[in-house]
mmCIF file of the C-alpha atoms, coordinates in Angstrom:
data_MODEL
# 
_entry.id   MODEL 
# 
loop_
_atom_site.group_PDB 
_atom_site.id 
_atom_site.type_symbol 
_atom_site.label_atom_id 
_atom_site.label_alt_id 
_atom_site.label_comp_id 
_atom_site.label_asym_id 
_atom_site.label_entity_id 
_atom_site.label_seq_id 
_atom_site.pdbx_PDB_ins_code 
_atom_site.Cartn_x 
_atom_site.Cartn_y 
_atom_site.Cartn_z 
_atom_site.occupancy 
_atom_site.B_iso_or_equiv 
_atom_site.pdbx_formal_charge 
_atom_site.auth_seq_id 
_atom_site.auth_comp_id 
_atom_site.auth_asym_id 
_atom_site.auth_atom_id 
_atom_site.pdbx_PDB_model_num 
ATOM 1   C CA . UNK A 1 1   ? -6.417  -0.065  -5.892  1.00 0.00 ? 1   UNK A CA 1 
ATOM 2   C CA . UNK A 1 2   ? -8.126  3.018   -4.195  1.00 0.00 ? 2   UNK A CA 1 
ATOM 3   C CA . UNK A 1 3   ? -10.063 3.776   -6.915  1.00 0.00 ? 3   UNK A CA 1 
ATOM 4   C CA . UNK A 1 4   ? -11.641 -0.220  -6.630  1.00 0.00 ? 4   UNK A CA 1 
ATOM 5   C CA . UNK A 1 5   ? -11.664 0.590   -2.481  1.00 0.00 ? 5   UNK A CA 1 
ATOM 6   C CA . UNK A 1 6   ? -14.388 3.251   -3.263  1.00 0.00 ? 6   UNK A CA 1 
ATOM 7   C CA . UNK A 1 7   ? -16.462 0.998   -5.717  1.00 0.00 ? 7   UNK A CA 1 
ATOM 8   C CA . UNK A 1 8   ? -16.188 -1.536  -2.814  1.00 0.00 ? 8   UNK A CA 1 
ATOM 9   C CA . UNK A 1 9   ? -17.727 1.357   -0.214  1.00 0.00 ? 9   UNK A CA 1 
ATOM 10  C CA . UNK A 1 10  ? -14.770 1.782   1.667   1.00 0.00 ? 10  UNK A CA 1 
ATOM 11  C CA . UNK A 1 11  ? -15.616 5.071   4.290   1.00 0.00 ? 11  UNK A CA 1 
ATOM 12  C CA . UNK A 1 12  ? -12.440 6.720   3.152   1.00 0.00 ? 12  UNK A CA 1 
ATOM 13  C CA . UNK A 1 13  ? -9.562  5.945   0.791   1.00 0.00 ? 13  UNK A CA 1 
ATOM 14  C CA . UNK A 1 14  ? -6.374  7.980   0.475   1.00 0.00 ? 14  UNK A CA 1 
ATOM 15  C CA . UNK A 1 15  ? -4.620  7.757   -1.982  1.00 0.00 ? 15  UNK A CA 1 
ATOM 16  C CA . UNK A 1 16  ? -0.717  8.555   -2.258  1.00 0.00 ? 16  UNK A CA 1 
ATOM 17  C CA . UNK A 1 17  ? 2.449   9.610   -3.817  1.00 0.00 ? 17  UNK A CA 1 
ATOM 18  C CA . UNK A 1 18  ? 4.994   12.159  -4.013  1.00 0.00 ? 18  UNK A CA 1 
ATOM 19  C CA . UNK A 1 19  ? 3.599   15.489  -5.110  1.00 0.00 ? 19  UNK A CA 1 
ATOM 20  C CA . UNK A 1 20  ? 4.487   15.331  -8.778  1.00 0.00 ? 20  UNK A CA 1 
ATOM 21  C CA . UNK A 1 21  ? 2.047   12.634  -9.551  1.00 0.00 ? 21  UNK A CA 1 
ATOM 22  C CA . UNK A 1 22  ? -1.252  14.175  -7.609  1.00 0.00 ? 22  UNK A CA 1 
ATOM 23  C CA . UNK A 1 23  ? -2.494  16.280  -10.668 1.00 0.00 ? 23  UNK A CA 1 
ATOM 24  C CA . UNK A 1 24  ? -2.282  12.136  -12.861 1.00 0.00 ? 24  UNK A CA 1 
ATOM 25  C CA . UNK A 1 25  ? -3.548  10.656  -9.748  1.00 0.00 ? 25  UNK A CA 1 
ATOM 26  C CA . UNK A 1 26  ? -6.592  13.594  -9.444  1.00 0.00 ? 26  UNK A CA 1 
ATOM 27  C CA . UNK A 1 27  ? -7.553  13.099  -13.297 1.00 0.00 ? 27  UNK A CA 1 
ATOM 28  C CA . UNK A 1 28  ? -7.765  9.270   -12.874 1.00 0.00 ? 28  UNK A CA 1 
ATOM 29  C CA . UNK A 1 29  ? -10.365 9.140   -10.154 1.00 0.00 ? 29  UNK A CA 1 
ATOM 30  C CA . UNK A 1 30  ? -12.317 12.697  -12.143 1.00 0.00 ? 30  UNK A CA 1 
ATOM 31  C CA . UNK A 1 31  ? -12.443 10.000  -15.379 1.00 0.00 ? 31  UNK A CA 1 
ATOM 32  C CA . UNK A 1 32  ? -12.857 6.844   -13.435 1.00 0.00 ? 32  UNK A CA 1 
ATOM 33  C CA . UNK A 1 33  ? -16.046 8.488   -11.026 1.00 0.00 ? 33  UNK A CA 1 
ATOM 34  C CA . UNK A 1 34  ? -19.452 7.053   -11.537 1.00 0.00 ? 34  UNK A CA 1 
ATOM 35  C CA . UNK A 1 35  ? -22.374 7.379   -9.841  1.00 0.00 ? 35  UNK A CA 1 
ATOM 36  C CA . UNK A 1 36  ? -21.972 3.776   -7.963  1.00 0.00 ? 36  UNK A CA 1 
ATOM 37  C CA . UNK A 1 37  ? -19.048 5.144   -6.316  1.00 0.00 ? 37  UNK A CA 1 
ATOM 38  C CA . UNK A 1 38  ? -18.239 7.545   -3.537  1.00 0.00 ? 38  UNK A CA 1 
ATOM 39  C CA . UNK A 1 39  ? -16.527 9.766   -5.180  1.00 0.00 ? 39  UNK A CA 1 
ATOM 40  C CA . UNK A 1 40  ? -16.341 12.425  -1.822  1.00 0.00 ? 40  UNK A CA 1 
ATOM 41  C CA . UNK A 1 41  ? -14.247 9.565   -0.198  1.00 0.00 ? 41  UNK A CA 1 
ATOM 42  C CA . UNK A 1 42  ? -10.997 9.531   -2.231  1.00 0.00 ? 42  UNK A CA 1 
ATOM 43  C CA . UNK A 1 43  ? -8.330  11.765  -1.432  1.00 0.00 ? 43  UNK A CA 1 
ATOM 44  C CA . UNK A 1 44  ? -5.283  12.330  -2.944  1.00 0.00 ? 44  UNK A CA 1 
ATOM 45  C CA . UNK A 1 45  ? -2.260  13.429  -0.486  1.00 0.00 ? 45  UNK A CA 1 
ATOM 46  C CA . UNK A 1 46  ? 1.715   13.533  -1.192  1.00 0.00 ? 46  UNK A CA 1 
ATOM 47  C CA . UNK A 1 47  ? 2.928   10.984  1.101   1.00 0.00 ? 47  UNK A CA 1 
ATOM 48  C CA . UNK A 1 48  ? 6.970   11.189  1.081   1.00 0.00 ? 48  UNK A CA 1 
ATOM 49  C CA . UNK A 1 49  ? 8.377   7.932   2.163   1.00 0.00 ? 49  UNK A CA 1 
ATOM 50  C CA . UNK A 1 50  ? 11.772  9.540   3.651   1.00 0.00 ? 50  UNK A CA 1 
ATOM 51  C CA . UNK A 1 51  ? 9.615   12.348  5.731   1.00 0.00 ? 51  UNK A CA 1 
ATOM 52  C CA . UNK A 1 52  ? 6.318   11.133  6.245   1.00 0.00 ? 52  UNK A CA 1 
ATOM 53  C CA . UNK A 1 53  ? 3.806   13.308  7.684   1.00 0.00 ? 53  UNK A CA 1 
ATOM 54  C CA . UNK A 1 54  ? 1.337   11.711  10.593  1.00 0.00 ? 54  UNK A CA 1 
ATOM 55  C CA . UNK A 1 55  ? -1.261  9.934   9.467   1.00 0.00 ? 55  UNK A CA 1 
ATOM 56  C CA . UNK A 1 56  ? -3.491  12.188  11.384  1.00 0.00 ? 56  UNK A CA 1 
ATOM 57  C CA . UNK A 1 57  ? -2.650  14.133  7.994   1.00 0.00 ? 57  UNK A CA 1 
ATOM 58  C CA . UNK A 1 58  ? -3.654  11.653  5.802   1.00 0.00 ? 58  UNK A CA 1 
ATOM 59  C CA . UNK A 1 59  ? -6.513  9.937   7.552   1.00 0.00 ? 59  UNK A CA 1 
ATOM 60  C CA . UNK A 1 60  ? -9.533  12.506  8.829   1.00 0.00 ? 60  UNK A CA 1 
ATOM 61  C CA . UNK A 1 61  ? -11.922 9.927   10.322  1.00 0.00 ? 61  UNK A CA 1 
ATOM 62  C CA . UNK A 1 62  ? -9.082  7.868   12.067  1.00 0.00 ? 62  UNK A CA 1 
ATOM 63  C CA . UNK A 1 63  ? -5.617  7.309   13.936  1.00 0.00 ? 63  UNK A CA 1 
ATOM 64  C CA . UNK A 1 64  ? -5.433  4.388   12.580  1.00 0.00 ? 64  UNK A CA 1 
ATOM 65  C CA . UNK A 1 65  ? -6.085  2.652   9.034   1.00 0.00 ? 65  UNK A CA 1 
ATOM 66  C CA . UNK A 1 66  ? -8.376  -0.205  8.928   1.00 0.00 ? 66  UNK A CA 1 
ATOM 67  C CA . UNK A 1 67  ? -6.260  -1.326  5.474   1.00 0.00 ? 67  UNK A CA 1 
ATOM 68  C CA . UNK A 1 68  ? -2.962  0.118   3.778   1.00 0.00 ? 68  UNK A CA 1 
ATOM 69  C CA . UNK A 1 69  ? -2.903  -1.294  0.413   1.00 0.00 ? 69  UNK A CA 1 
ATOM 70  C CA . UNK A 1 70  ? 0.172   -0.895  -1.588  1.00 0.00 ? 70  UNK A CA 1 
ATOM 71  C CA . UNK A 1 71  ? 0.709   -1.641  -4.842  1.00 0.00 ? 71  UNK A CA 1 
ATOM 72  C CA . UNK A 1 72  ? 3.567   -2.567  -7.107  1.00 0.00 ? 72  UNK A CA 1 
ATOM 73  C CA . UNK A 1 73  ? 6.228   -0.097  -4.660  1.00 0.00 ? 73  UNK A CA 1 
ATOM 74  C CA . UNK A 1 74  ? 9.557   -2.099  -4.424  1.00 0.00 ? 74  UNK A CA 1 
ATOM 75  C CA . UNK A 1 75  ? 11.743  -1.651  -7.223  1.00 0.00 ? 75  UNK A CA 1 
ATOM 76  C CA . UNK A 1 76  ? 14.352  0.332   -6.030  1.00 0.00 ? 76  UNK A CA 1 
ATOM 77  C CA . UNK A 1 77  ? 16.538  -0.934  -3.127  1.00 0.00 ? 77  UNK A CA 1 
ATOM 78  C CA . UNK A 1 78  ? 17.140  2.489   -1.832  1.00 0.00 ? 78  UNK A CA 1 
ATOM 79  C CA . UNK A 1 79  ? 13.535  3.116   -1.556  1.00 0.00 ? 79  UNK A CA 1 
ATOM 80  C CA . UNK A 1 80  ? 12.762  -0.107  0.546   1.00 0.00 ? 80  UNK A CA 1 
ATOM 81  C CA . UNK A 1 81  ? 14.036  0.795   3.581   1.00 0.00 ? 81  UNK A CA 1 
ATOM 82  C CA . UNK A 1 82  ? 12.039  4.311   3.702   1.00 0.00 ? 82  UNK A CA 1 
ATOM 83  C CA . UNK A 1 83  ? 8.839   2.603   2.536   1.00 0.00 ? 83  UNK A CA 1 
ATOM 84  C CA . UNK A 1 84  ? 9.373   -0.346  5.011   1.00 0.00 ? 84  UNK A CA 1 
ATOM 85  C CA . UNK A 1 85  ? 9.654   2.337   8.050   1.00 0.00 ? 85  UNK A CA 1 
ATOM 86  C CA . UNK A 1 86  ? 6.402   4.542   6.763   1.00 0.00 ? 86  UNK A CA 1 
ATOM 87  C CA . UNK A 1 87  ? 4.543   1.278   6.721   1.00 0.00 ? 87  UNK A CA 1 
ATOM 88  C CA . UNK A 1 88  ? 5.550   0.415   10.244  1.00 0.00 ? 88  UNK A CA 1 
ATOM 89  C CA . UNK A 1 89  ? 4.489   4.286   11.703  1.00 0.00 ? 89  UNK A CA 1 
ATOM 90  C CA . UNK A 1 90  ? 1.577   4.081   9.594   1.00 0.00 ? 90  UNK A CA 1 
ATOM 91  C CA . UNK A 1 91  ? 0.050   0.711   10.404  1.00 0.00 ? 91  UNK A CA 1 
ATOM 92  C CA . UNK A 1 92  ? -1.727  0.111   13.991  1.00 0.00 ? 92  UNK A CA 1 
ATOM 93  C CA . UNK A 1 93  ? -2.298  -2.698  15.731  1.00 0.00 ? 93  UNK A CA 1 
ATOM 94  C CA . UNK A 1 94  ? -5.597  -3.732  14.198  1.00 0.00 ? 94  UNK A CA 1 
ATOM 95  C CA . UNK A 1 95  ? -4.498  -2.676  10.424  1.00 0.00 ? 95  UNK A CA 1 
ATOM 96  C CA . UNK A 1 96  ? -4.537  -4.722  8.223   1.00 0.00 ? 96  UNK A CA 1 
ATOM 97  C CA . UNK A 1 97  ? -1.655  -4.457  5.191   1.00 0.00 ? 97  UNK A CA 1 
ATOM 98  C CA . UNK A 1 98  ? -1.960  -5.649  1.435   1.00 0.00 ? 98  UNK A CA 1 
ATOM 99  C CA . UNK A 1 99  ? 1.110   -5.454  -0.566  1.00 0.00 ? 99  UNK A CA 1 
ATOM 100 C CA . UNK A 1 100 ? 0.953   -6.690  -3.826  1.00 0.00 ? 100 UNK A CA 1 
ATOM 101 C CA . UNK A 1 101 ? 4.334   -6.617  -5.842  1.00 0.00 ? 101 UNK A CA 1 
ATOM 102 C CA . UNK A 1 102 ? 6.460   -8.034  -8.501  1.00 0.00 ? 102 UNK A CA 1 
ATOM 103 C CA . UNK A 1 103 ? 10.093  -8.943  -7.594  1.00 0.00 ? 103 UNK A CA 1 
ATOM 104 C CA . UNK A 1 104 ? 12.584  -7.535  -9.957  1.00 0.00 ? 104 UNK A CA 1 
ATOM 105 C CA . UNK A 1 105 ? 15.636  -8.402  -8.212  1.00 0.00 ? 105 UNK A CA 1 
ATOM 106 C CA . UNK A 1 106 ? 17.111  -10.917 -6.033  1.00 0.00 ? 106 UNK A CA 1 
ATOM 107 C CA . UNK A 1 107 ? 18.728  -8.365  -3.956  1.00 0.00 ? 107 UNK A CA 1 
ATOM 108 C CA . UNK A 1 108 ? 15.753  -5.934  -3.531  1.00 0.00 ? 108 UNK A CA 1 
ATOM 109 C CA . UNK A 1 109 ? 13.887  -8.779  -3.030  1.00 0.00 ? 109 UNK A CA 1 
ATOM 110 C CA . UNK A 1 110 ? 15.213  -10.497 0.222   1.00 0.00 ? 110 UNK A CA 1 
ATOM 111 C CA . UNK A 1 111 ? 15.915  -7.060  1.377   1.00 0.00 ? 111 UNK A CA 1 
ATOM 112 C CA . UNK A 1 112 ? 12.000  -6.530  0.825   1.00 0.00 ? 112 UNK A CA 1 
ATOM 113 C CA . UNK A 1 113 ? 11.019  -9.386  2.467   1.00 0.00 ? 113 UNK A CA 1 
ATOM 114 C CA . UNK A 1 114 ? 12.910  -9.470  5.615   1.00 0.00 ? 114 UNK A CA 1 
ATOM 115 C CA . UNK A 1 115 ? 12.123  -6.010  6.443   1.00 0.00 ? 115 UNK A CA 1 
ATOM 116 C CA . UNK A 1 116 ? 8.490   -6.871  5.885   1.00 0.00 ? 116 UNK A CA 1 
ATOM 117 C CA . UNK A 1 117 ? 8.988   -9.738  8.047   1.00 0.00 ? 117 UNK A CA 1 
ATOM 118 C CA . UNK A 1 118 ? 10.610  -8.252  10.624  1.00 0.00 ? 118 UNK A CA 1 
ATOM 119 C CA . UNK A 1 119 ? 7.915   -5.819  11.268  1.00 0.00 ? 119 UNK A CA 1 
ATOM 120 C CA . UNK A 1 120 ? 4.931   -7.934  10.289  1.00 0.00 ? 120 UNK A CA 1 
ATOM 121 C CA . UNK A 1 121 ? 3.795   -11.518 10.637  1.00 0.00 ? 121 UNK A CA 1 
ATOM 122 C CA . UNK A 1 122 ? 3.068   -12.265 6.449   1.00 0.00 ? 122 UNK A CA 1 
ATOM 123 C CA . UNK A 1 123 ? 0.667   -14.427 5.124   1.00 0.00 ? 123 UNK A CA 1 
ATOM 124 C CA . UNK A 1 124 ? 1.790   -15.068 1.305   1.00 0.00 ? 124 UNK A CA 1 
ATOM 125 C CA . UNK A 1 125 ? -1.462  -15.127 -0.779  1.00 0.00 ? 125 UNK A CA 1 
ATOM 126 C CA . UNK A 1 126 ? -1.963  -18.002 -3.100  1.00 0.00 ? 126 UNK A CA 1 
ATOM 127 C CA . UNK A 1 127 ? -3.914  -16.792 -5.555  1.00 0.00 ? 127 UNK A CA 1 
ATOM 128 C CA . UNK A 1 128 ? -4.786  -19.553 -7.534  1.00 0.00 ? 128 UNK A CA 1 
ATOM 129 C CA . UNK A 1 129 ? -5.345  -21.920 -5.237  1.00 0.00 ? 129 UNK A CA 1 
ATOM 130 C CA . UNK A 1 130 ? -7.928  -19.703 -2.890  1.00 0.00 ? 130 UNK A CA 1 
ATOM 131 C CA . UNK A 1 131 ? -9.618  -17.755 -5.868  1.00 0.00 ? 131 UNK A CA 1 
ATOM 132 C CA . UNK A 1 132 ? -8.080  -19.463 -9.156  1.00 0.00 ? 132 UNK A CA 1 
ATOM 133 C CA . UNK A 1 133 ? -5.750  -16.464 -10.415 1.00 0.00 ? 133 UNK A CA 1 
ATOM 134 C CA . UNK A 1 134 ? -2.909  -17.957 -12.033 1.00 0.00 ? 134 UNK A CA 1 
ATOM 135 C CA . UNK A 1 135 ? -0.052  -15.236 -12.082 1.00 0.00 ? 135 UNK A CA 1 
ATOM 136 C CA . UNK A 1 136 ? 4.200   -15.656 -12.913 1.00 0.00 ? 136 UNK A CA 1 
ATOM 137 C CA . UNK A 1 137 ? 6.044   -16.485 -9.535  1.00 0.00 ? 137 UNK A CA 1 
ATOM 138 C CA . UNK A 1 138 ? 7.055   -13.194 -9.448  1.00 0.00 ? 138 UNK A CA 1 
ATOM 139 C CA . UNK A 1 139 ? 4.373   -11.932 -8.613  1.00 0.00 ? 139 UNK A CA 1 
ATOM 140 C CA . UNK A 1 140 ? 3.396   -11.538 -4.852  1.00 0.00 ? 140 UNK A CA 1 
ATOM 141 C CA . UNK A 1 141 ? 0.107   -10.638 -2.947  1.00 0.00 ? 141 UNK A CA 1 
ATOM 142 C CA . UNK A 1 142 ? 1.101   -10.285 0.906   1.00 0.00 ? 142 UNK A CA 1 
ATOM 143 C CA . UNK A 1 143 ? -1.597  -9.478  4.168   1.00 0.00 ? 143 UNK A CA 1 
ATOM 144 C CA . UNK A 1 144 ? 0.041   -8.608  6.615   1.00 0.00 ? 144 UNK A CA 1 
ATOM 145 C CA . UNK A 1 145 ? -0.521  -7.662  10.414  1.00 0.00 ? 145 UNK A CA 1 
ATOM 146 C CA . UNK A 1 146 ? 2.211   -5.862  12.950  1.00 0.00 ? 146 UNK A CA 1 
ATOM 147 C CA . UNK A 1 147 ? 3.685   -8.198  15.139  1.00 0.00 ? 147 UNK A CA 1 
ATOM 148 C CA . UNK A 1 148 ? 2.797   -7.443  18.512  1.00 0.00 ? 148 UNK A CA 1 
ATOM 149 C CA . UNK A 1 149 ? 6.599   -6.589  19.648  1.00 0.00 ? 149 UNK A CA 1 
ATOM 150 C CA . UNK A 1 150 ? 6.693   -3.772  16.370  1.00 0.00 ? 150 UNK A CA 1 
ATOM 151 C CA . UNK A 1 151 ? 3.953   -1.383  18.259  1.00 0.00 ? 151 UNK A CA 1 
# 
């Protein structure tokens, strides 16, 4: 998804993940560069969802993220709860937050989706019926924006 950010001429993506997976994530935006993209804006940064740096750290050009995309991230229940909090630091008032995700469990699941909508107020995406995507009900797209009582 960051890569696609740049194509779309987004100022400045980061991209992250713990630090084992920069050198993969490095190599796929080196073979995935081309000249329509801006290549300069994509960063990749170890982001560690149980001690998450500020996101002056992260973001140069801003306190606050216009977007947080996150992709495909809940599949472990232990991990929701420290994603779930690093989303809620990270996102501002104004940000706005994509999660796109496939359930895996029921468990992980409602835990997921309560914390997200305890923090957030969620819009569930229906992808086929606003831009004809047909995907598996367990698949979700989610924008959300923090509820004003979460800042």
């Amino acid at each position: 998804m960051g890569i696609c950010s740049s194509v779309l001429d987004a100022k400045e993506v980061v991209m992250t993940d713990l630090e084992y997976a920069l050198p993969l994530m490095e190599e796929n935006v080196s073979r995935n560069y081309n000249k329509d993209m801006n290549h300069q804006s994509i960063k990749c940064k170890a982001c560690d969802w149980y001690k998450p740096q500020p996101i002056s750290e992260l973001c140069e050009n801003s306190d606050e993220p216009d977007v947080i995309l996150v992709a495909d991230c809940v599949w472990l229940s232990h991990l929701i709860s420290p994603l779930i909090r690093t989303l809620k630091t990270y996102a501002g008032a104004s940000t706005k937050v994509i999660i796109t995700y496939q359930q895996r469990g029921k468990d992980a699941h409602e835990e997921f989706m309560q914390g997200v909508h305890d923090i957030f107020d969620v819009k569930i995406i229906d992808t086929e019926n606003s831009v004809g995507l047909a995907k598996p009900d367990v698949f979700y797209v989610l924008e959300c924006r923090k509820k004003k009582s979460s800042t």
